[in-house]
Tab-separated table of C-alpha atoms in Angstrom:
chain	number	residue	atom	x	y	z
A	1236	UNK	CA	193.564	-19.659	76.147
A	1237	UNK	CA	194.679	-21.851	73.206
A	1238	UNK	CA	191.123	-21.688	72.356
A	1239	UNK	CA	191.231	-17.682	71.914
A	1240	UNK	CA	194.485	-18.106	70.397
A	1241	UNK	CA	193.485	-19.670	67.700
A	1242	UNK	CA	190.124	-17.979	66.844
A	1243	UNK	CA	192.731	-14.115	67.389
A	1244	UNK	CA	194.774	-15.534	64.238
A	1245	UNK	CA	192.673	-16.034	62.313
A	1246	UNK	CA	190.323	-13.197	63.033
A	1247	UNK	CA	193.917	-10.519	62.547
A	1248	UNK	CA	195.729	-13.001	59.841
A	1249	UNK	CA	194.695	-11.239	56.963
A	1250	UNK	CA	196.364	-8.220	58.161
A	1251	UNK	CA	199.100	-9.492	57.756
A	1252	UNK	CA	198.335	-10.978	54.575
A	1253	UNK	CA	196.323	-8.365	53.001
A	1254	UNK	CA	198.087	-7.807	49.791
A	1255	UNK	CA	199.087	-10.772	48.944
A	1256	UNK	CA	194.966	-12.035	49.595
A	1257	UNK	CA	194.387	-9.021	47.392
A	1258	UNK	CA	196.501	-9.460	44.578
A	1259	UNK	CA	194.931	-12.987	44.240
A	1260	UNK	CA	191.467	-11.943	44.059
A	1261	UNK	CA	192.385	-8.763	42.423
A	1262	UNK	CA	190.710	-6.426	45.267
A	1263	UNK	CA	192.127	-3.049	46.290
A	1264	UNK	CA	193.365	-2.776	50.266
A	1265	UNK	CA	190.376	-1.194	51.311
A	1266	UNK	CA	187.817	-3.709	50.073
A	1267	UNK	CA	189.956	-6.271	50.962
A	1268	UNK	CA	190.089	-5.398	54.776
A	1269	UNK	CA	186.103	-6.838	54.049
A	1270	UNK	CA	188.126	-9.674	55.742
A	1271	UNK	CA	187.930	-7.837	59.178
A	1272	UNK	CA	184.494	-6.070	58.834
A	1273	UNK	CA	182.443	-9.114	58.063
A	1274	UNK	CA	183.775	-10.821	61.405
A	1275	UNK	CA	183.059	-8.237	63.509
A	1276	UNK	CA	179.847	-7.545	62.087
A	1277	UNK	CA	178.828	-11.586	63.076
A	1278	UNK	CA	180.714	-11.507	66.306
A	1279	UNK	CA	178.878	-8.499	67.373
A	1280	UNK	CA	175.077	-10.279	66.725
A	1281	UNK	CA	176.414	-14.038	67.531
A	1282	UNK	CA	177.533	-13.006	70.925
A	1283	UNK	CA	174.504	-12.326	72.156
A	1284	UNK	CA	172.172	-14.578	70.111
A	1285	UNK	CA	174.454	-18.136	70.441
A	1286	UNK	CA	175.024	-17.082	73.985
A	1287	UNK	CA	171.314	-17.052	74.842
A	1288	UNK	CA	170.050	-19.414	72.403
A	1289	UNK	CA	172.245	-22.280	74.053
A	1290	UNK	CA	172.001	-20.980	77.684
A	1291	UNK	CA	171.340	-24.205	78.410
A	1292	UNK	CA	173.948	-26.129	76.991
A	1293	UNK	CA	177.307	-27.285	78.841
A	1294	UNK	CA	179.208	-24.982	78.226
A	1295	UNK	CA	182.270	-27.534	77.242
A	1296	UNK	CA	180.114	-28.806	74.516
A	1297	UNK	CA	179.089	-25.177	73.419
A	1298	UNK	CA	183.187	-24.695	72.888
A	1299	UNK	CA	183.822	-27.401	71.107
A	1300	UNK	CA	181.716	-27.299	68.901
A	1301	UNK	CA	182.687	-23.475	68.383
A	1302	UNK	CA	186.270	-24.639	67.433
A	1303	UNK	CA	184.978	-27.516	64.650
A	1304	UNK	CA	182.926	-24.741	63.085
A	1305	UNK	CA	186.620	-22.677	63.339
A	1306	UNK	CA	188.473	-24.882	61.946
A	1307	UNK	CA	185.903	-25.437	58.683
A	1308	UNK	CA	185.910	-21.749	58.515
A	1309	UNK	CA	190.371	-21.784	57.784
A	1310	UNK	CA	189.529	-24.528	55.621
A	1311	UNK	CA	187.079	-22.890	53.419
A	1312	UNK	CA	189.309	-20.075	53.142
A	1313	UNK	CA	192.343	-22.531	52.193
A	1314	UNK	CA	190.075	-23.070	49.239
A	1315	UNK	CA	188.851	-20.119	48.206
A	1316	UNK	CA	188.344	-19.963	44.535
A	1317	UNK	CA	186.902	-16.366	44.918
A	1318	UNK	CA	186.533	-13.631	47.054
A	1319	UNK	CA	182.965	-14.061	48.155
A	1320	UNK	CA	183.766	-17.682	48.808
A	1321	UNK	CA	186.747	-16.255	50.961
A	1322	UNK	CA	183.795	-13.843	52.782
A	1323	UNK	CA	181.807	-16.698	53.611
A	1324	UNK	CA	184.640	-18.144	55.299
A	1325	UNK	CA	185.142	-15.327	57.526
A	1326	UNK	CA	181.665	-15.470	58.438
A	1327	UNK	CA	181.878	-18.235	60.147
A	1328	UNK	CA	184.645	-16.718	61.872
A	1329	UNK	CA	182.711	-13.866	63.280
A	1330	UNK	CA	179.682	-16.661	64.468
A	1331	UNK	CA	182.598	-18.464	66.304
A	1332	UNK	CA	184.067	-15.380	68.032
A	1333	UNK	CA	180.588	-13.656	69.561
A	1334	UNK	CA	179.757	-17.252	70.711
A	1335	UNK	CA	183.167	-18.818	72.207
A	1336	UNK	CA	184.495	-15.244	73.463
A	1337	UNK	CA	181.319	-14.637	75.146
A	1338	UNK	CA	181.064	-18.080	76.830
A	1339	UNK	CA	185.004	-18.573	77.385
A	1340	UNK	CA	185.855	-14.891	78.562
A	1341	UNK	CA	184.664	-15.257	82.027
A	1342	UNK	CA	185.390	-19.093	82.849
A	1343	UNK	CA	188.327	-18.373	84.784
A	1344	UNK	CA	186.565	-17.940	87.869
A	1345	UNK	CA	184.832	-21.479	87.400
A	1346	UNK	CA	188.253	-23.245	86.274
A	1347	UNK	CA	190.620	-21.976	89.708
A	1348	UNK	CA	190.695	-21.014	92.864
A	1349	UNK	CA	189.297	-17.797	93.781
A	1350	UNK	CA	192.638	-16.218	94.825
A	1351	UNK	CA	194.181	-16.813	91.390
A	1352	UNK	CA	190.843	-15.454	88.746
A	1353	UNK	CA	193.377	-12.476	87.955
A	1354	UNK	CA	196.288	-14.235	86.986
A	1355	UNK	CA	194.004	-17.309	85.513
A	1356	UNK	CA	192.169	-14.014	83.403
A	1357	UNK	CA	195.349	-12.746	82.239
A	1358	UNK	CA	196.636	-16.100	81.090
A	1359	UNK	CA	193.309	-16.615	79.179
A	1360	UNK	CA	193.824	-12.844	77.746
A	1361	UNK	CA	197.095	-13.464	77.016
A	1362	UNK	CA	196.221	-15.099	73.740
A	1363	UNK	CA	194.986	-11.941	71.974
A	1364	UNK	CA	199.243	-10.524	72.026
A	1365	UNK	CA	200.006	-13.947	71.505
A	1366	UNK	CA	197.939	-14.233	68.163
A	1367	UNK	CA	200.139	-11.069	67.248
A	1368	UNK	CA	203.470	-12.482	68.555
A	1369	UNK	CA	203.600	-16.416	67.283
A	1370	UNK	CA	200.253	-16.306	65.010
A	1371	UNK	CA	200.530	-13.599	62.470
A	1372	UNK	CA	204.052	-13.416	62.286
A	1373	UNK	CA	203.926	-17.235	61.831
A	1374	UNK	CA	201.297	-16.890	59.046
A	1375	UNK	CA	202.819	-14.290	57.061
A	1376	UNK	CA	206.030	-16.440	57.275
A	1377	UNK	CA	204.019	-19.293	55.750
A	1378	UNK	CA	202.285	-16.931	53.093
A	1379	UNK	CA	205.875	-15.999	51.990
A	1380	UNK	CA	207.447	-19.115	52.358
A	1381	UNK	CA	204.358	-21.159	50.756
A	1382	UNK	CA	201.542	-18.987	49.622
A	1383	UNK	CA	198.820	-17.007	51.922
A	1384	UNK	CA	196.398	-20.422	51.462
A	1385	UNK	CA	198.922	-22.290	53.176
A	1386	UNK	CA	198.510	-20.172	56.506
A	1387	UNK	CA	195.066	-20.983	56.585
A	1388	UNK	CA	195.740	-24.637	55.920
A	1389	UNK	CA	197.867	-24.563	59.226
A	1390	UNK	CA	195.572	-22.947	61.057
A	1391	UNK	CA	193.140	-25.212	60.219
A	1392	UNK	CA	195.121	-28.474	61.630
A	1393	UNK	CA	196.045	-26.037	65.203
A	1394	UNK	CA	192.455	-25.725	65.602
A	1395	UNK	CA	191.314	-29.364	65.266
A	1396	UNK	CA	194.413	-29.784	67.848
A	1397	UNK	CA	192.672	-27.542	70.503
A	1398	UNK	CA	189.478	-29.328	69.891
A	1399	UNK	CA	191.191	-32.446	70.875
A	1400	UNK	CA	192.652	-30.830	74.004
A	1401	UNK	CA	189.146	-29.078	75.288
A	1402	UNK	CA	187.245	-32.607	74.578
A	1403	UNK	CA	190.220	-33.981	77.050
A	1404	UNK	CA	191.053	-32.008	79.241
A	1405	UNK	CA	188.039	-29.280	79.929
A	1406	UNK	CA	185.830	-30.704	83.161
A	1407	UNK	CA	181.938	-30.889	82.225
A	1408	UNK	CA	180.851	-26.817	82.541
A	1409	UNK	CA	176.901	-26.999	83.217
A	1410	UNK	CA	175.491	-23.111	82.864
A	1411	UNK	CA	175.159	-21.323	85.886
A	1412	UNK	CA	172.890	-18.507	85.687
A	1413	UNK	CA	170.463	-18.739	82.411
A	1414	UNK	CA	171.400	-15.698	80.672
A	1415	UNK	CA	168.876	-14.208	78.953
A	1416	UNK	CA	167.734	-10.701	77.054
A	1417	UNK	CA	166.068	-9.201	79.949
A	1418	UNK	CA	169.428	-9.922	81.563
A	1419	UNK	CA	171.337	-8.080	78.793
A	1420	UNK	CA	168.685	-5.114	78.456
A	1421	UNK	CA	169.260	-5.142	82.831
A	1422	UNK	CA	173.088	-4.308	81.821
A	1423	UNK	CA	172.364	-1.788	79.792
A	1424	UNK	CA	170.817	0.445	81.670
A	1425	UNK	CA	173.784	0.486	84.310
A	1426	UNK	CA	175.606	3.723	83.955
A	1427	UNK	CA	179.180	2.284	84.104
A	1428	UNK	CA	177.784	-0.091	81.314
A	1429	UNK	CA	176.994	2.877	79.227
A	1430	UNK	CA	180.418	4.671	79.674
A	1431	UNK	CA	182.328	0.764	79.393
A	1432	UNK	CA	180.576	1.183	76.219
A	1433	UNK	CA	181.441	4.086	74.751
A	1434	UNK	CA	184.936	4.184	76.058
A	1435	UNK	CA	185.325	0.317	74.138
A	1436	UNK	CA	184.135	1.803	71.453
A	1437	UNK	CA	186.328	4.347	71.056
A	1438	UNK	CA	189.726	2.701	71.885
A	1439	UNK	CA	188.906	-0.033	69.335
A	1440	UNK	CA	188.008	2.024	66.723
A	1441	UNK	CA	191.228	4.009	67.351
A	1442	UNK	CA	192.934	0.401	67.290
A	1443	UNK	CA	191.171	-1.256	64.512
A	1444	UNK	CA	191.016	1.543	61.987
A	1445	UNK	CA	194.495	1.938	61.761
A	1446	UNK	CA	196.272	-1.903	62.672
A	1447	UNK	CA	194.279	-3.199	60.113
A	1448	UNK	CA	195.881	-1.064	57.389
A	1449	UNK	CA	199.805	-1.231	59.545
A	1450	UNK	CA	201.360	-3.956	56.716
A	1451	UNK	CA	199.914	-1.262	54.000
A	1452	UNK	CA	201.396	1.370	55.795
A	1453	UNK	CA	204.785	0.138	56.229
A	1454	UNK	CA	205.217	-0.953	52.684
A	1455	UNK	CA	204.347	1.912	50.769
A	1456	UNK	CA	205.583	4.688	53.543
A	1457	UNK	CA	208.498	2.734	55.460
A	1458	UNK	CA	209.517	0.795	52.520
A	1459	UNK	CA	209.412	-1.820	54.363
A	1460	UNK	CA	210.200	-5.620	52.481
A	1461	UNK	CA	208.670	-8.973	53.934
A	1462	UNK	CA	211.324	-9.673	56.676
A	1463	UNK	CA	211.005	-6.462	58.082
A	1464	UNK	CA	207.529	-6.438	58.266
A	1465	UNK	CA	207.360	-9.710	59.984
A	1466	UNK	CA	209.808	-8.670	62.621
A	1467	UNK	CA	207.599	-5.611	63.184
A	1468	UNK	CA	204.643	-7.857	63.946
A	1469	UNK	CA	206.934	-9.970	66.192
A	1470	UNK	CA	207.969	-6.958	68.185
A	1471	UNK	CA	204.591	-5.639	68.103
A	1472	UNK	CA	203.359	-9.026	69.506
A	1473	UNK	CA	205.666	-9.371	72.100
A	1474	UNK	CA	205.153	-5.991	73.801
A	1475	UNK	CA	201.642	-6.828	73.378
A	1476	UNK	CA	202.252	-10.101	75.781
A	1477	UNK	CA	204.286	-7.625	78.296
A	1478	UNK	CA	200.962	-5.122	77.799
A	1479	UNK	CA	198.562	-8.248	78.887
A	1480	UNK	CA	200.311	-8.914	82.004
A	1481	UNK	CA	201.158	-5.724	83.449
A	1482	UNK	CA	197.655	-4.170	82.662
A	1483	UNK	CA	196.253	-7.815	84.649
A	1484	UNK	CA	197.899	-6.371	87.761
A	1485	UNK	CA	197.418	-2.640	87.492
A	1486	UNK	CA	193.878	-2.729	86.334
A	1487	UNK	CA	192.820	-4.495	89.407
A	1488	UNK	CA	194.587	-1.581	91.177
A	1489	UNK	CA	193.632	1.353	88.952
A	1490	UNK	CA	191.371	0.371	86.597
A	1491	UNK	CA	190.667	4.441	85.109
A	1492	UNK	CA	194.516	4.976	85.356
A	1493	UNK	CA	195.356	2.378	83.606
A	1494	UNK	CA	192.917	2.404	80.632
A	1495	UNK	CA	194.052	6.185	79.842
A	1496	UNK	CA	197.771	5.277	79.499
A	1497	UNK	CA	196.722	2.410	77.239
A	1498	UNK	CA	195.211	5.128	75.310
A	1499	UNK	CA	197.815	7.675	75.879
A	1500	UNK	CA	200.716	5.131	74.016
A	1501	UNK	CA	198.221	3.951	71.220
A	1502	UNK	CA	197.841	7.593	70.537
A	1503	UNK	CA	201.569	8.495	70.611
A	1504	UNK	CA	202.167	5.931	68.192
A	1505	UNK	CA	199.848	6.227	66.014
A	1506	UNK	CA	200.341	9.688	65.695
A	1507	UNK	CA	204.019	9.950	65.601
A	1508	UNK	CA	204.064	6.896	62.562
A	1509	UNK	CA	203.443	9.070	59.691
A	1510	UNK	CA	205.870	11.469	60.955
A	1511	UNK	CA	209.309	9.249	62.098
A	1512	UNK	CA	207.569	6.040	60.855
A	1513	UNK	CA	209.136	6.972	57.592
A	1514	UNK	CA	212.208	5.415	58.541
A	1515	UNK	CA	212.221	1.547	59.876
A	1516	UNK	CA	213.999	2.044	63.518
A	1517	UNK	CA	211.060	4.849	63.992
A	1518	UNK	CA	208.501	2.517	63.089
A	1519	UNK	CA	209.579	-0.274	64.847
A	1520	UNK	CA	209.955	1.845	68.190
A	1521	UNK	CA	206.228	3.275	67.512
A	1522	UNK	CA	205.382	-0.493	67.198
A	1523	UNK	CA	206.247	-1.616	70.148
A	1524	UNK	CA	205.074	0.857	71.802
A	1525	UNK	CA	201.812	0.303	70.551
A	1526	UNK	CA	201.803	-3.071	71.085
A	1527	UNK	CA	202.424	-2.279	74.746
A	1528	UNK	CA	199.080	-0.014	74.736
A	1529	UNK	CA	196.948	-2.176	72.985
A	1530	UNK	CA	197.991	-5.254	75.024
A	1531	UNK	CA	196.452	-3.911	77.894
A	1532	UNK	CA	193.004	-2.800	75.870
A	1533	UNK	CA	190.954	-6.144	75.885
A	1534	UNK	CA	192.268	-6.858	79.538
A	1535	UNK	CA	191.129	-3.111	80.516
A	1536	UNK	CA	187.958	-3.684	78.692
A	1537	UNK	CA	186.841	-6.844	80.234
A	1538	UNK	CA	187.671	-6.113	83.134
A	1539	UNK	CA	185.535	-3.171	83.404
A	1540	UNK	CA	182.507	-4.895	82.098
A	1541	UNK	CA	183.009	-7.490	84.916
A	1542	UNK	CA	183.375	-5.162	87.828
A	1543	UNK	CA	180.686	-3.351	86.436
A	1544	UNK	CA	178.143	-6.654	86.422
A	1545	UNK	CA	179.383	-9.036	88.930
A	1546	UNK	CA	176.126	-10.752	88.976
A	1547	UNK	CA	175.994	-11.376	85.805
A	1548	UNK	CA	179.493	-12.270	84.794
A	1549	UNK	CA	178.542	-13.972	81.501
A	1550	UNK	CA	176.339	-11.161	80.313
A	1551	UNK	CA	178.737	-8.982	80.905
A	1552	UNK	CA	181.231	-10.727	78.667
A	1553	UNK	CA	178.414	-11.099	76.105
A	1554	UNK	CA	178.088	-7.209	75.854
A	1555	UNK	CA	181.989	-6.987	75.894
A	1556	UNK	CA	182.297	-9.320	72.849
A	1557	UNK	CA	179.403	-7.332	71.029
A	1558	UNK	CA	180.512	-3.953	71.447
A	1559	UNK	CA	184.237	-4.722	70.636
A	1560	UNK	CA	183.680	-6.984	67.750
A	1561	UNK	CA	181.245	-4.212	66.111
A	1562	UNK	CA	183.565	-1.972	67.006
A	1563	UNK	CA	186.202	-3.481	65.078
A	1564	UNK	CA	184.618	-4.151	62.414
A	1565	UNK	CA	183.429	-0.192	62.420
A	1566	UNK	CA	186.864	0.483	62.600
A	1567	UNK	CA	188.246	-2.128	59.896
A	1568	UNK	CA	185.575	-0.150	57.296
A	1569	UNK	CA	186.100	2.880	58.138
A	1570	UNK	CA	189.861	2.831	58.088
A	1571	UNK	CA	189.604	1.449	54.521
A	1572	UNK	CA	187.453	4.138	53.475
A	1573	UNK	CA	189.699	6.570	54.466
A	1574	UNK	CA	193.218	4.121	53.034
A	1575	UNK	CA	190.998	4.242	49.604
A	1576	UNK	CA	190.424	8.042	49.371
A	1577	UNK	CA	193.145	9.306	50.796
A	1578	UNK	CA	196.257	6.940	52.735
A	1579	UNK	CA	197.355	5.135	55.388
A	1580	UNK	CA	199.213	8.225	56.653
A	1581	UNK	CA	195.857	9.753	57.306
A	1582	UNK	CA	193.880	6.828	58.557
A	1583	UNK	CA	197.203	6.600	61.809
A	1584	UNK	CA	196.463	10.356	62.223
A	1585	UNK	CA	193.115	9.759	62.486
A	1586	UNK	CA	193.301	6.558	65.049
A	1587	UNK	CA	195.401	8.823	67.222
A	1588	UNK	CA	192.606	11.645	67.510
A	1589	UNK	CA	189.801	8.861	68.521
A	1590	UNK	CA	192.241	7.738	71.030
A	1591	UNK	CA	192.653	11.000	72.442
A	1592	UNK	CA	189.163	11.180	72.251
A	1593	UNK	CA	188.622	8.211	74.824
A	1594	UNK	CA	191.447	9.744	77.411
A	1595	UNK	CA	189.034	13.085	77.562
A	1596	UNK	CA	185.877	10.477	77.672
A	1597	UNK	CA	187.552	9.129	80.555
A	1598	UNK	CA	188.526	11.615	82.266
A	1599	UNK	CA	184.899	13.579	81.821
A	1600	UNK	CA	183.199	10.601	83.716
A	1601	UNK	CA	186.377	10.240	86.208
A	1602	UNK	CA	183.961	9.954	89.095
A	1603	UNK	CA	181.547	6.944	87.869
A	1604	UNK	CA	184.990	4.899	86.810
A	1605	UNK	CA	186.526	5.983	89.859
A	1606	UNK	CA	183.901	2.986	91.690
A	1607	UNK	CA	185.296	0.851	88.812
A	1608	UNK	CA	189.162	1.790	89.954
């Protein structure tokens, strides 16, 4: 979990940190959410290339070594002198995400008891609110407080820490289950695969296209200053936690049902922020609420992958990892396309149609997800 935690913030800390990254390389917003393309972009190919490439390895070793490679990535971006050097950074980010999410995602079933997987999943999914709740608010505090390089510094030191911790504490993790391409191309021709697929790639792109551009957003339409954007990413964070847990219970339940709520709220909000987001106790309502939705998105998401494969469990988190890191980084792009040309106003709006988008995807294929649910 701490693991995930600490490759989250530093995967979503520029967003927080956009302009002021910006300003110092002299970028515009759109080019410089480059920052969450380029990871996604990696993540998408490292997931299943490390992940097969080092089938063989423990997988302890295979995750610490992941967070040393982390932690020289915040480093290097610490010291950026330039922007490219700053892009190089985050490549290295994106290699550590496909390869650590893919191997870490579905350990919980090797790590407890069989009667506690769900909670042990949710705890280990609970890092992606928690990035938003303690690690981008904490960052941008820094950035203000100290300068955006200073984030990355701290960062840095957190991630040797967990490295410590999983050379500790993790027990030896031998692979079980080679997985290999044939595996992977297996997966794919599943049906629910397909539709897990499609419907990840829509609810991220909804997320991704329009998050990434939120700080933006609430500066030049809420007129929002520094304090109030960091309590914004607090609040966001912390219904994102609540999101996590409750959607770890009901997705077990109701998988379908619960995936089309998610999308539901993320579309409300994102929707309704251009309208009363003018105004900060608008926008920090539509926050929360959408840090509710979105909580419950990777938990949905995995979940359905692993239902969908139980097999194959780590395959199935290798093709989770891939198709919502290129999704994100999809999304990132295209959302600054659309910030450039036109605003942030119309890059919510259109986050909130793809979202809507995914409920009617859904709900079209109700009776393949309904095995899922």
């Amino acid at each position: 979990m701490m693991g995930i935690f600490s490759i989250v913030t530093t995967e979503i800390l520029p967003i927080g940190l956009l302009t002021p990254i910006g300003d110092t390389f002299g970028v515009s917003d759109g080019t410089a959410g480059l920052m969450m393309t380029l990871p996604g972009i990696l993540a998408a190919v490292a997931a299943p290339t490390v992940t097969v490439a080092t089938g063989r390895v423990d997988r302890r070793v295979m995750l610490c070594v992941l967070m040393l490679v982390l932690a020289s990535a915040d480093l290097l971006a610490a010291v950026a002198p330039s922007y490219w050097v700053m892009l190089v950074s985050r490549v290295l980010v994106g290699l550590v995400i496909g390869g650590f999410w893919s191997i870490a995602a579905g350990l919980a079933s090797r790590l407890v008891p069989e009667g506690q997987v769900g909670a042990a999943t949710a705890v280990i999914f609970s890092a992606v609110p928690l990035g938003s709740v303690l690690g981008v608010p904490a960052g941008v505090f820094l950035g203000n407080l100290a300068g955006w390089r200073t984030a990355f510094v701290a960062m840095g030191m957190l991630t040797l820490a967990v490295f410590a911790a999983l050379v500790v504490l993790l027990p030896p993790l031998p692979p079980r289950g080679v997985t290999r391409l044939s595996v992977l191309r297996d997966l794919l021709g599943a049906t629910r695969i397909r539709v897990g697929l499609f419907v990840t790639f829509l609810i991220v792109m909804a997320h991704f296209g329009t998050y990434t551009y939120v700080t933006p957003f609430l500066e030049d339409v809420t007129q929002a200053g520094p304090e109030f954007i960091t309590a914004s990413l607090l609040a966001y964070g912390v219904a994102g936690i609540v999101g996590n847990f409750v959607a770890g219970t009901a997705a077990r339940r109701a998988l379908r049902a619960t995936f089309i709520a998610a999308a539901g709220m993320l579309a409300t909000a994102t929707l309704l922020l251009p309208v009363i987001g003018t105004g900060k106790p608008g926008a920090i309502v539509l926050l929360v609420v959408w840090g509710l939705a979105y909580g419950a998105v990777p938990v949905c998401s995995q979940t359905w992958f692993l239902t969908s494969a139980p097999q194959a469990q780590e395959a199935a988190s290798v093709l989770f990892t891939s198709s919502f890191q290129a999704t994100l980084s999809l999304g990132a792009l295209a959302g600054g396309a659309v910030v450039d040309s036109t605003s942030t106003s119309a890059a919510m709006t259109l986050g909130g149609l793809a979202a809507i988008l995914m409920m009617v995807t859904v709900r079209v294929f109700s009776r393949a997800l309904r095995q899922l649910s």
